[in-house]
Coordinates of C-alpha atoms and ligand atoms in Angstrom, one line a residue:
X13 CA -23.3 15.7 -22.0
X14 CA -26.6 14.2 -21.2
X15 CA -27.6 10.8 -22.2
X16 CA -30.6 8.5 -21.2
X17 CA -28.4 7.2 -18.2
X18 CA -28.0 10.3 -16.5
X19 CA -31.5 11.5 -14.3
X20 CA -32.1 15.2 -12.9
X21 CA -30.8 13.4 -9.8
X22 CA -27.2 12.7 -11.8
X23 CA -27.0 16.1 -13.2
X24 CA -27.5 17.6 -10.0
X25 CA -24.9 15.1 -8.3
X26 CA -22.6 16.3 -11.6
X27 CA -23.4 19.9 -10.4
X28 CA -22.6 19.9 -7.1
X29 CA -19.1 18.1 -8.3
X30 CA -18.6 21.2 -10.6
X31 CA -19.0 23.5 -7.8
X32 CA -16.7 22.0 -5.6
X33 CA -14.2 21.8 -7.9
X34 CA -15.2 26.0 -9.4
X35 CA -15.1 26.8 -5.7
X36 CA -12.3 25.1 -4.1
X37 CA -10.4 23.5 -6.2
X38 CA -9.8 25.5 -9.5
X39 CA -8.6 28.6 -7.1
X40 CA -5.4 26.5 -5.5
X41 CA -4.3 23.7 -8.3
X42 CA -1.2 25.8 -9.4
X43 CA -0.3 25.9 -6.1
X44 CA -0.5 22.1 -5.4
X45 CA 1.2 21.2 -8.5
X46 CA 4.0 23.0 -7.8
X47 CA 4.1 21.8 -4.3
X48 CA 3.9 18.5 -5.9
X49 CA 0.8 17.4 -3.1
X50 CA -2.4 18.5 -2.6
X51 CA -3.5 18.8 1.2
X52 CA -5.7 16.3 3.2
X53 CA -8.5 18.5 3.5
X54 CA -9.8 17.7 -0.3
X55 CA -10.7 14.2 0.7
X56 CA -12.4 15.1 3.8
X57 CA -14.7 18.2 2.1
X58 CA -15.1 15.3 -0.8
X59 CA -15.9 13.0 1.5
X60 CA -18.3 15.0 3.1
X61 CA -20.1 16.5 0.0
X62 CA -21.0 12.1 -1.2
X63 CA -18.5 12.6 -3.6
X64 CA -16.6 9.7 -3.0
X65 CA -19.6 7.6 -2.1
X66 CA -22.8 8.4 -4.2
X67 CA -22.6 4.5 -6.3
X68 CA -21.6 2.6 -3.1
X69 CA -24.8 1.0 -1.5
X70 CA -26.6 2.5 1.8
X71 CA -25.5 -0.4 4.0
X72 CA -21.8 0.7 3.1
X73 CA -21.8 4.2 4.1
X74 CA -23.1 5.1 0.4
X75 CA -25.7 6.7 -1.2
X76 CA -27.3 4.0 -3.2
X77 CA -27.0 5.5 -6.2
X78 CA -26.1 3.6 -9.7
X79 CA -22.8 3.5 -11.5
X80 CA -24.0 6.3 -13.5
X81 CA -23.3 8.6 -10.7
X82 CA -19.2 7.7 -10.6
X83 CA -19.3 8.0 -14.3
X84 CA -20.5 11.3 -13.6
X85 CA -18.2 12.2 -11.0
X86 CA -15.2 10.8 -13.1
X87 CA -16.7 13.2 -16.4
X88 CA -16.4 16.8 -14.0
X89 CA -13.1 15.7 -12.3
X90 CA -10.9 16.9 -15.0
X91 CA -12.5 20.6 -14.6
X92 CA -10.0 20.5 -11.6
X93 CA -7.1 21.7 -14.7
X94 CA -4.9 18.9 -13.2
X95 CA -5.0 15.1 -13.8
X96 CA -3.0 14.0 -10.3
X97 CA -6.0 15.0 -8.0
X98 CA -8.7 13.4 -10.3
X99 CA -6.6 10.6 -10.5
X100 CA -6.3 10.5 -6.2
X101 CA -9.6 10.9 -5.4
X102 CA -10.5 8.0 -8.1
X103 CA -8.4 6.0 -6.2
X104 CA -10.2 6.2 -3.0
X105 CA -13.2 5.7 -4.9
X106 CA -12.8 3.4 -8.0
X107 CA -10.1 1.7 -7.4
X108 CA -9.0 0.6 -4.0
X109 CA -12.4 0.7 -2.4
X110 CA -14.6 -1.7 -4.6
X111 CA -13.1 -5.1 -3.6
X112 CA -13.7 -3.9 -0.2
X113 CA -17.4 -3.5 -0.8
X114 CA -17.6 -6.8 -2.8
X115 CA -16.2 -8.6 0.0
X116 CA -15.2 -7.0 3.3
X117 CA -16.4 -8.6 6.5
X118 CA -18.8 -6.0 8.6
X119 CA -15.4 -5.1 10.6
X120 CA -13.4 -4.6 7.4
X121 CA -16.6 -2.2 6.1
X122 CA -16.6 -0.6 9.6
X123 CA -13.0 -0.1 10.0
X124 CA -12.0 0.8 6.4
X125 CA -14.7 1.3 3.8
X126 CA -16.8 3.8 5.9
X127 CA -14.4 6.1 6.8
X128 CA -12.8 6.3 3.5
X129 CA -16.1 6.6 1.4
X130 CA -16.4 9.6 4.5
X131 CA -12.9 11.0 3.3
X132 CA -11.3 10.8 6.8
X133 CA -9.0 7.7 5.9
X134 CA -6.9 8.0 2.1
X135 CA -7.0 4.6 0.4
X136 CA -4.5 3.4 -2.0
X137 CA -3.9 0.1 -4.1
X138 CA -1.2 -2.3 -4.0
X139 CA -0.8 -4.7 -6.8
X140 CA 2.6 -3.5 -8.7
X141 CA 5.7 -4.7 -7.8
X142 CA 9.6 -3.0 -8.8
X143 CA 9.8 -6.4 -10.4
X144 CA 6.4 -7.0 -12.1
X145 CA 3.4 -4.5 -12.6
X146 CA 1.6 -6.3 -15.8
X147 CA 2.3 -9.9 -14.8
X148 CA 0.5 -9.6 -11.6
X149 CA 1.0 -13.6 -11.2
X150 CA 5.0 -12.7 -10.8
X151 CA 4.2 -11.1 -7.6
X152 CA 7.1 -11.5 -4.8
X153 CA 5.1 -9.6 -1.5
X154 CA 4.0 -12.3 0.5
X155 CA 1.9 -13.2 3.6
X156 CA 3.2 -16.1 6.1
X157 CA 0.6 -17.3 8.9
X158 CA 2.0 -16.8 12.3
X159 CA -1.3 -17.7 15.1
X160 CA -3.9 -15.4 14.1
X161 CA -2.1 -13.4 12.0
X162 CA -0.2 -12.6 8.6
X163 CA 3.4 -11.6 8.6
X164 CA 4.1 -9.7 5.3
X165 CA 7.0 -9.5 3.4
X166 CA 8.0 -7.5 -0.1
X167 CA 7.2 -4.3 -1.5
X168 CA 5.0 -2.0 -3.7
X169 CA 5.9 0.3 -6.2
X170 CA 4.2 3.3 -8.5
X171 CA 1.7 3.2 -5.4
X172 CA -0.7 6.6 -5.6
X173 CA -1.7 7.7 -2.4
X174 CA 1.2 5.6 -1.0
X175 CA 2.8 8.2 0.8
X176 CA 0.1 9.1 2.9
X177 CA -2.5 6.2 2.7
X178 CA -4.0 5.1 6.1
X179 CA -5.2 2.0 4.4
X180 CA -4.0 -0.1 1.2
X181 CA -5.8 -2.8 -0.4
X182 CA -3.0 -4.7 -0.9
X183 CA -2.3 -8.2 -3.2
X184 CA 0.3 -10.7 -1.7
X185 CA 0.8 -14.0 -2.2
X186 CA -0.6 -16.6 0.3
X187 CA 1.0 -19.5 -1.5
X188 CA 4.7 -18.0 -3.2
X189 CA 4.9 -20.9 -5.0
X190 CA 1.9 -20.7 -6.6
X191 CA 0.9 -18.3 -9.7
X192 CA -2.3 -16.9 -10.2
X193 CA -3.7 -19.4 -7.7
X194 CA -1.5 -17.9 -5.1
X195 CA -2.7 -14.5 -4.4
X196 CA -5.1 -13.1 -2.0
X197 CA -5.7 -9.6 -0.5
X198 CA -5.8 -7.8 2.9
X199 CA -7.0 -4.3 3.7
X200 CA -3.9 -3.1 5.3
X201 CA -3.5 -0.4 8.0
X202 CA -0.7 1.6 7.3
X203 CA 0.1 2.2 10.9
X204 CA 1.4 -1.5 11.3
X205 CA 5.5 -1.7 12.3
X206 CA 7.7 -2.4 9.5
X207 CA 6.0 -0.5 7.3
X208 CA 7.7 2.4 5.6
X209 CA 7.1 4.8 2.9
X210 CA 10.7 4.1 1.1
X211 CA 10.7 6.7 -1.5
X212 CA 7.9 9.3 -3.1
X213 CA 8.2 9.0 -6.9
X214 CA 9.2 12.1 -8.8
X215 CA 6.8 12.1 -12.1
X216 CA 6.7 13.2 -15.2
X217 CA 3.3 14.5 -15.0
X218 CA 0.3 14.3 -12.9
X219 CA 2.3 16.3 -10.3
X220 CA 0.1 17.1 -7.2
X221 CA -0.8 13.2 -6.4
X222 CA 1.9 11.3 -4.1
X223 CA 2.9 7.8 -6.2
X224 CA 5.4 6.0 -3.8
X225 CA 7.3 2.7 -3.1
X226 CA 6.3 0.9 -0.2
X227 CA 8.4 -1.7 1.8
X228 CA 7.0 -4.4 3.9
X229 CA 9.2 -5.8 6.8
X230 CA 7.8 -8.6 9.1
X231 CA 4.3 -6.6 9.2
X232 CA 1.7 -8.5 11.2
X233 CA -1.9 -8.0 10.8
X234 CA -5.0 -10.5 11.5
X235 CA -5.7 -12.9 9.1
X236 CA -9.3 -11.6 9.6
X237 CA -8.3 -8.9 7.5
X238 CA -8.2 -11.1 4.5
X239 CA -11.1 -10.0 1.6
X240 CA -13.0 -12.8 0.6
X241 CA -10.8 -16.4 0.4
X242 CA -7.2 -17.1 0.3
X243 CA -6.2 -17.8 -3.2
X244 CA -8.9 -16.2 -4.9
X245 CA -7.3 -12.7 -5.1
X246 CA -6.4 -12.7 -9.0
X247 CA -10.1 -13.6 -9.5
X248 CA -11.2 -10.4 -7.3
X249 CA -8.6 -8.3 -9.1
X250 CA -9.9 -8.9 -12.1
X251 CA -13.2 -7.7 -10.9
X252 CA -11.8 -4.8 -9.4
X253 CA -10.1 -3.6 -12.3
X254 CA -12.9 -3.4 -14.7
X255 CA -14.4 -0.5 -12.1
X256 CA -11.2 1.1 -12.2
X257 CA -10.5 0.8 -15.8
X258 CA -13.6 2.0 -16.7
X259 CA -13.7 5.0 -14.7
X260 CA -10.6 6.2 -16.2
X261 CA -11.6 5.9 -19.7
X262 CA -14.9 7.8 -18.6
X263 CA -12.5 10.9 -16.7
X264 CA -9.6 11.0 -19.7
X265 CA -12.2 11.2 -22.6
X266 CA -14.3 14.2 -20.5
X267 CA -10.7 15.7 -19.9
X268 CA -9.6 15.2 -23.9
X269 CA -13.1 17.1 -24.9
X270 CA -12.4 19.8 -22.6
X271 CA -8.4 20.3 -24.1
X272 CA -10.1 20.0 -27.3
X273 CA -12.6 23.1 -26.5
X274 CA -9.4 25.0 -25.2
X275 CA -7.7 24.3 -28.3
X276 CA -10.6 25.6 -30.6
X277 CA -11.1 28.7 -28.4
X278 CA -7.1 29.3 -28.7
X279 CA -7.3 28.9 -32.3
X280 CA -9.8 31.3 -32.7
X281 CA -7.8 34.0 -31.3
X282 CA -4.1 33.1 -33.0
X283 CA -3.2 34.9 -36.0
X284 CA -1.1 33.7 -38.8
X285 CA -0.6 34.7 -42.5
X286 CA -3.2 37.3 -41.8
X287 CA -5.9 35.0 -40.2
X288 CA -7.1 32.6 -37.3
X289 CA -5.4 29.4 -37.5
X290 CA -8.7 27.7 -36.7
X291 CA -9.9 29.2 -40.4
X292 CA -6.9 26.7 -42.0
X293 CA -8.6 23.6 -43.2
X294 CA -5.8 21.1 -42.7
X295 CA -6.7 22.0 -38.7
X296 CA -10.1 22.4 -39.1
X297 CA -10.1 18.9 -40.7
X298 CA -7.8 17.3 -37.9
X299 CA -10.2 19.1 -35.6
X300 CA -13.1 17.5 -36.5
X301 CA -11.6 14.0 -36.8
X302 CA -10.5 14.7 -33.0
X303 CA -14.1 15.7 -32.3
X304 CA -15.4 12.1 -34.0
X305 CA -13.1 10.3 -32.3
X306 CA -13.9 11.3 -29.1
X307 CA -17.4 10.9 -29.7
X308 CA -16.6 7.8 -30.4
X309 CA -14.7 7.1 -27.8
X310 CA -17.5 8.2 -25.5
X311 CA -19.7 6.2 -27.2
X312 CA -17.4 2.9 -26.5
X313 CA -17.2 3.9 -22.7
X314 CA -21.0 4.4 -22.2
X315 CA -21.4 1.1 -23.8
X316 CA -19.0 -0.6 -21.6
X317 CA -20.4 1.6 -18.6
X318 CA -24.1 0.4 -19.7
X319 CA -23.3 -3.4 -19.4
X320 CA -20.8 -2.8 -16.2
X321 CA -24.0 -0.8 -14.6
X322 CA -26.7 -3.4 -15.4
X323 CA -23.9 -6.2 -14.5
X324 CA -23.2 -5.3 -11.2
X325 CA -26.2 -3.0 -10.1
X326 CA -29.5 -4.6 -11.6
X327 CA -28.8 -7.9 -11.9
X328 CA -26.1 -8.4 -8.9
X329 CA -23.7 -10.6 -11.0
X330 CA -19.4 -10.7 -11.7
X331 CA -18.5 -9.0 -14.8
X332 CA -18.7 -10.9 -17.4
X333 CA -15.8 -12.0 -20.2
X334 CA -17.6 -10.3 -22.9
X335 CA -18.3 -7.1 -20.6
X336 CA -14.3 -7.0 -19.2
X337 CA -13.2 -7.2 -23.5
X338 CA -15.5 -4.3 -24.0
X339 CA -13.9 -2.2 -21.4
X340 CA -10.8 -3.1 -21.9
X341 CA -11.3 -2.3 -25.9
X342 CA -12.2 1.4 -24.4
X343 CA -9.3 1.4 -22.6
X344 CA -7.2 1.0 -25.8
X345 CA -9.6 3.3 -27.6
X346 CA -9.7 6.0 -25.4
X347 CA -5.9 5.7 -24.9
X348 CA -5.4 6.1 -28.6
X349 CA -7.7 8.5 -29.1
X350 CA -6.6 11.2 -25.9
X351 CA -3.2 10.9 -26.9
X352 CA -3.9 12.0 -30.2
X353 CA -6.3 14.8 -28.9
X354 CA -3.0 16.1 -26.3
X355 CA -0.7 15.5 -29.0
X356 CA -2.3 17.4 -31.8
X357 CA -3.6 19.9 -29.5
X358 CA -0.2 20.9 -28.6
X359 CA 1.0 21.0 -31.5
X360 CA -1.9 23.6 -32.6
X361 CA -0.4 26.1 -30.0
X362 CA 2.7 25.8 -31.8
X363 CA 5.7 27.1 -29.0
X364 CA 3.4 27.9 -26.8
X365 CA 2.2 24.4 -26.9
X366 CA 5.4 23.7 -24.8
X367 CA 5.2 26.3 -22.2
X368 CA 4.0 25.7 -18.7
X369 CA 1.4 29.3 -19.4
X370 CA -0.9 27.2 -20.9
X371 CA -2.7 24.3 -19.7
X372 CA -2.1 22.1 -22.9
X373 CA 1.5 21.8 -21.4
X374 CA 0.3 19.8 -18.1
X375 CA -2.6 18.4 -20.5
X376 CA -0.1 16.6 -22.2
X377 CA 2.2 15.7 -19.7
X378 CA -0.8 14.5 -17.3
X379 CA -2.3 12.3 -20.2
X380 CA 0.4 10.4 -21.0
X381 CA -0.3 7.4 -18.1
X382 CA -3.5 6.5 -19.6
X383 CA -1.8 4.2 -21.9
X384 CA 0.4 2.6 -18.9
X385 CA -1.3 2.6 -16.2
X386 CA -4.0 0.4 -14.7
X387 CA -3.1 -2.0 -17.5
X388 CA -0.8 -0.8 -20.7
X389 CA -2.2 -0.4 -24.2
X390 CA -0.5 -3.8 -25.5
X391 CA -1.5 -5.8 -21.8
X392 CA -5.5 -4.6 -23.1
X393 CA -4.8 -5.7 -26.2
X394 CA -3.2 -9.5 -25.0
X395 CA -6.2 -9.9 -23.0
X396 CA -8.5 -8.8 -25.5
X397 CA -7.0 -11.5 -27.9
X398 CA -7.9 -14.1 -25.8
X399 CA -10.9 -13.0 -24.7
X400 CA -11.6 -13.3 -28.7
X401 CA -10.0 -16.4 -28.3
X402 CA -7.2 -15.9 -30.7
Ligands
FAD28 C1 1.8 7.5 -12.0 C2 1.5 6.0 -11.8 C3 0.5 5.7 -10.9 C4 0.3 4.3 -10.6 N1 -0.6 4.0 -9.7 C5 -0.7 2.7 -9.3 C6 -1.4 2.3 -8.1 O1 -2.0 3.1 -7.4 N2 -1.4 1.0 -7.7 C7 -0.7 0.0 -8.4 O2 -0.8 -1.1 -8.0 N3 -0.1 0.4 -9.6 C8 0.0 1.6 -10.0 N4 0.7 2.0 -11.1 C9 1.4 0.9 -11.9 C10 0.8 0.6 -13.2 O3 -0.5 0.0 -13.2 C11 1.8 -0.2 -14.0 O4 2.9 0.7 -14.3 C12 1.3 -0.9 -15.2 O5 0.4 -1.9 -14.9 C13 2.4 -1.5 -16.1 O6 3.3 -2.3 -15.3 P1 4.9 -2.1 -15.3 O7 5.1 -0.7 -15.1 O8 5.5 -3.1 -14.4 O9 5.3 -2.5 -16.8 P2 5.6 -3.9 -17.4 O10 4.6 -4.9 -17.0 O11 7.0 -4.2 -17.0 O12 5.6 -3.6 -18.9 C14 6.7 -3.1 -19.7 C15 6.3 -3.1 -21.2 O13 6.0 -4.5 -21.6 C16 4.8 -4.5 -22.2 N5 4.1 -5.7 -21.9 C17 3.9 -6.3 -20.7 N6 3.1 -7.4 -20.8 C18 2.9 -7.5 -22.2 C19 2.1 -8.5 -22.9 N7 1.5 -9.6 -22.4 N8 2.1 -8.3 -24.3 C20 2.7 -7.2 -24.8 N9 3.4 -6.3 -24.1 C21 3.4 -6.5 -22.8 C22 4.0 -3.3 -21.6 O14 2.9 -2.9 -22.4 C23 5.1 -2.3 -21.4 O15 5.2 -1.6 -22.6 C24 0.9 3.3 -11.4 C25 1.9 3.7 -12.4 C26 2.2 5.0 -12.6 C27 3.3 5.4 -13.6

């Protein structure tokens, strides 16, 4: 696991993510899947134990600490045997939060930032639409200016942490007649009138975190709640993306290795024809390729993490074109690559692959967003082409 990045001061950050999850987590997961939520208190204790906040800087409510530190947060988070509570908690700390840091006025840090980075307020993100996710420019939610203030109108879909977020960071358009050059984002307080929670999603996997659609109906907030300018809010998005694209590959390819252990410790004990299926070379060959490609797909996201850390944390800069293709080639890669691992994995426990006794079951089930969310395979793959300029 260790690699020049991580310091004794990762590893015991790592640890103490471990424990939580050992301790307080592992014991009650079944429970929350099948109850389809996990309870408000795990954002709190992780807010309390620096989970959520060990990369943000000091002046934010952080720690200080490098990017290395997320990545190692988002490598233990699958140890929770459940990919919908990784997948929450990365939202309040990868994904909706970073555009807040980048640009929130001191009210905006004090208001919203802090006390999510303290777990005591759940964040969510608001970009996709019913009508558009990948074509973010198609966006139909819009702000009017009324005084001081915005009066939004539209609605969200897919939205994790929708159902009970007290904040979103939310995209609208500004200018609805515009396209890219029209959108800009708010930090939203969910308590605002004519906002409602229209539906909770049912999933086919990733069971214990809410995904909702959101409705927006004459909701007025300041216009001092706007990040950054008006207009610019593709731009930011972009940025914010790479953080949250990035920290997914790093969590699925840490959660592919562990199915792959399971698999190997499974095979080991299932007989066939008189021996252990792991002693058939057809799967000991797949099983090693797995094993490469993962490595390799590791490999890809610590690159990508390397120039996203020295980007953003050493020298203070945007990321750059050729730093966005690289992670969003490991977001194809790793997509590829943890499917395969799930897939083949399953398929090693035979029937009992397909049974909800073993973990391979939700493994699978819980794996198969990578590839759609947070940017789909073939959306990577059309940006990479003209990143290469094709
Ligand atoms: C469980 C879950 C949680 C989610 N959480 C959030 C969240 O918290 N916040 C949020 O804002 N969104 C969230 N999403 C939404 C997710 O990011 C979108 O589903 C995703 O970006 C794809 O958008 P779409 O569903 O509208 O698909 P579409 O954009 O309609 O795509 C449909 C198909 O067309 C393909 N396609 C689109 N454009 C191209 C292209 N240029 N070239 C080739 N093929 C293309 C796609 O690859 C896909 O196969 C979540 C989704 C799910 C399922």
């Amino acid at each position: 696991m260790t690699t020049t990045h991580f310091t004794e001061a990762h590893e015991m950050f790592r640890k103490s993510v471990r424990d939580f999850i050992e301790k307080e987590i592992r014991p009650n997961i079944e429970q929350w899947e099948e109850d389809e939520l996990f309870p408000r208190w795990v954002f709190e204790r992780a807010g309390e134990l620096g989970i959520f906040a060990a990369h943000y800087p000091e002046e934010h409510g952080g720690a200080g600490g490098d990017y290395w530190y997320s990545i190692a947060k988002a490598q233990e988070l699958p140890r929770t045997g459940a990919g919908g509570l990784p997948m929450a908690l990365m939202v309040q700390s990868d994904m909706a939060t970073p555009v807040v840091s980048d640009l929130g006025t001191p009210e905006q840090i004090e208001l919203f930032l802090k006390p999510a980075l303290r777990g005591e307020k759940i964040a969510a993100l608001g970009v996709s639409e019913p009508g558009c996710g990948s074509d973010v420019a198609a966006m139909r939610t819009w702000a009017r200016k009324e005084g001081d203030d915005y009066v939004i109108n539209g609605s969200k879909t897919f939205i994790t942490n929708g159902t009970r977020a007290d904040f979103i960071t939310l995209m609208l358009k500004t200018d609805p007649e515009a396209g890219h050059g029209g959108i800009s984002i708010v930090t939203f307080p969910t308590d605002v009138k004519g906002f409602h929670v229209s539906k909770k999603l049912k999933k086919i996997g990733n069971w214990c975190s809410d995904t909702a659609e959101l409705f927006f109906d004459d909701c007025r907030i300041p216009q001092r709640f706007l990040l950054g300018e008006e207009g610019q809010g593709f731009r930011y998005l972009m940025q914010n993306f790479q953080s949250e694209r990035l920290i997914a590959c790093a969590s699925a390819t840490a959660g592919a290795k562990l199915t792959l252990e399971e698999g190997i410790a499974y095979g080991r004990e299932r007989v066939a024809f008189g021996k252990p299926i792991i002693k058939r070379e057809v799967w000991q060959h797949k099983l090693v390729d797995l094993a490469i490609k993962l490595e390799a797909a590791e490999a890809l996201t610590y690159r990508a993490a390397d120039a996203y850390n020295t980007e953003r944390y050493v020298d203070k800069v945007d990321v750059s074109f050729e730093t966005t293709k690289l992670i969003s080639m490991a977001k194809v890669f790793v997509g590829d690559v943890t499917s395969e691992v799930v897939d083949s994995v399953l398929q090693f426990h035979g029937g009992w692959g397909y049974i909800e006794d073993f973990r391979i079951a939700r493994a699978w089930r819980d794996q198969r967003l990578f590839r759609i969310g947070g940017g789909t395979s073939e959306a990577m793959r059309y940006y990479i082409a003209k990143l290469m300029g094709l």
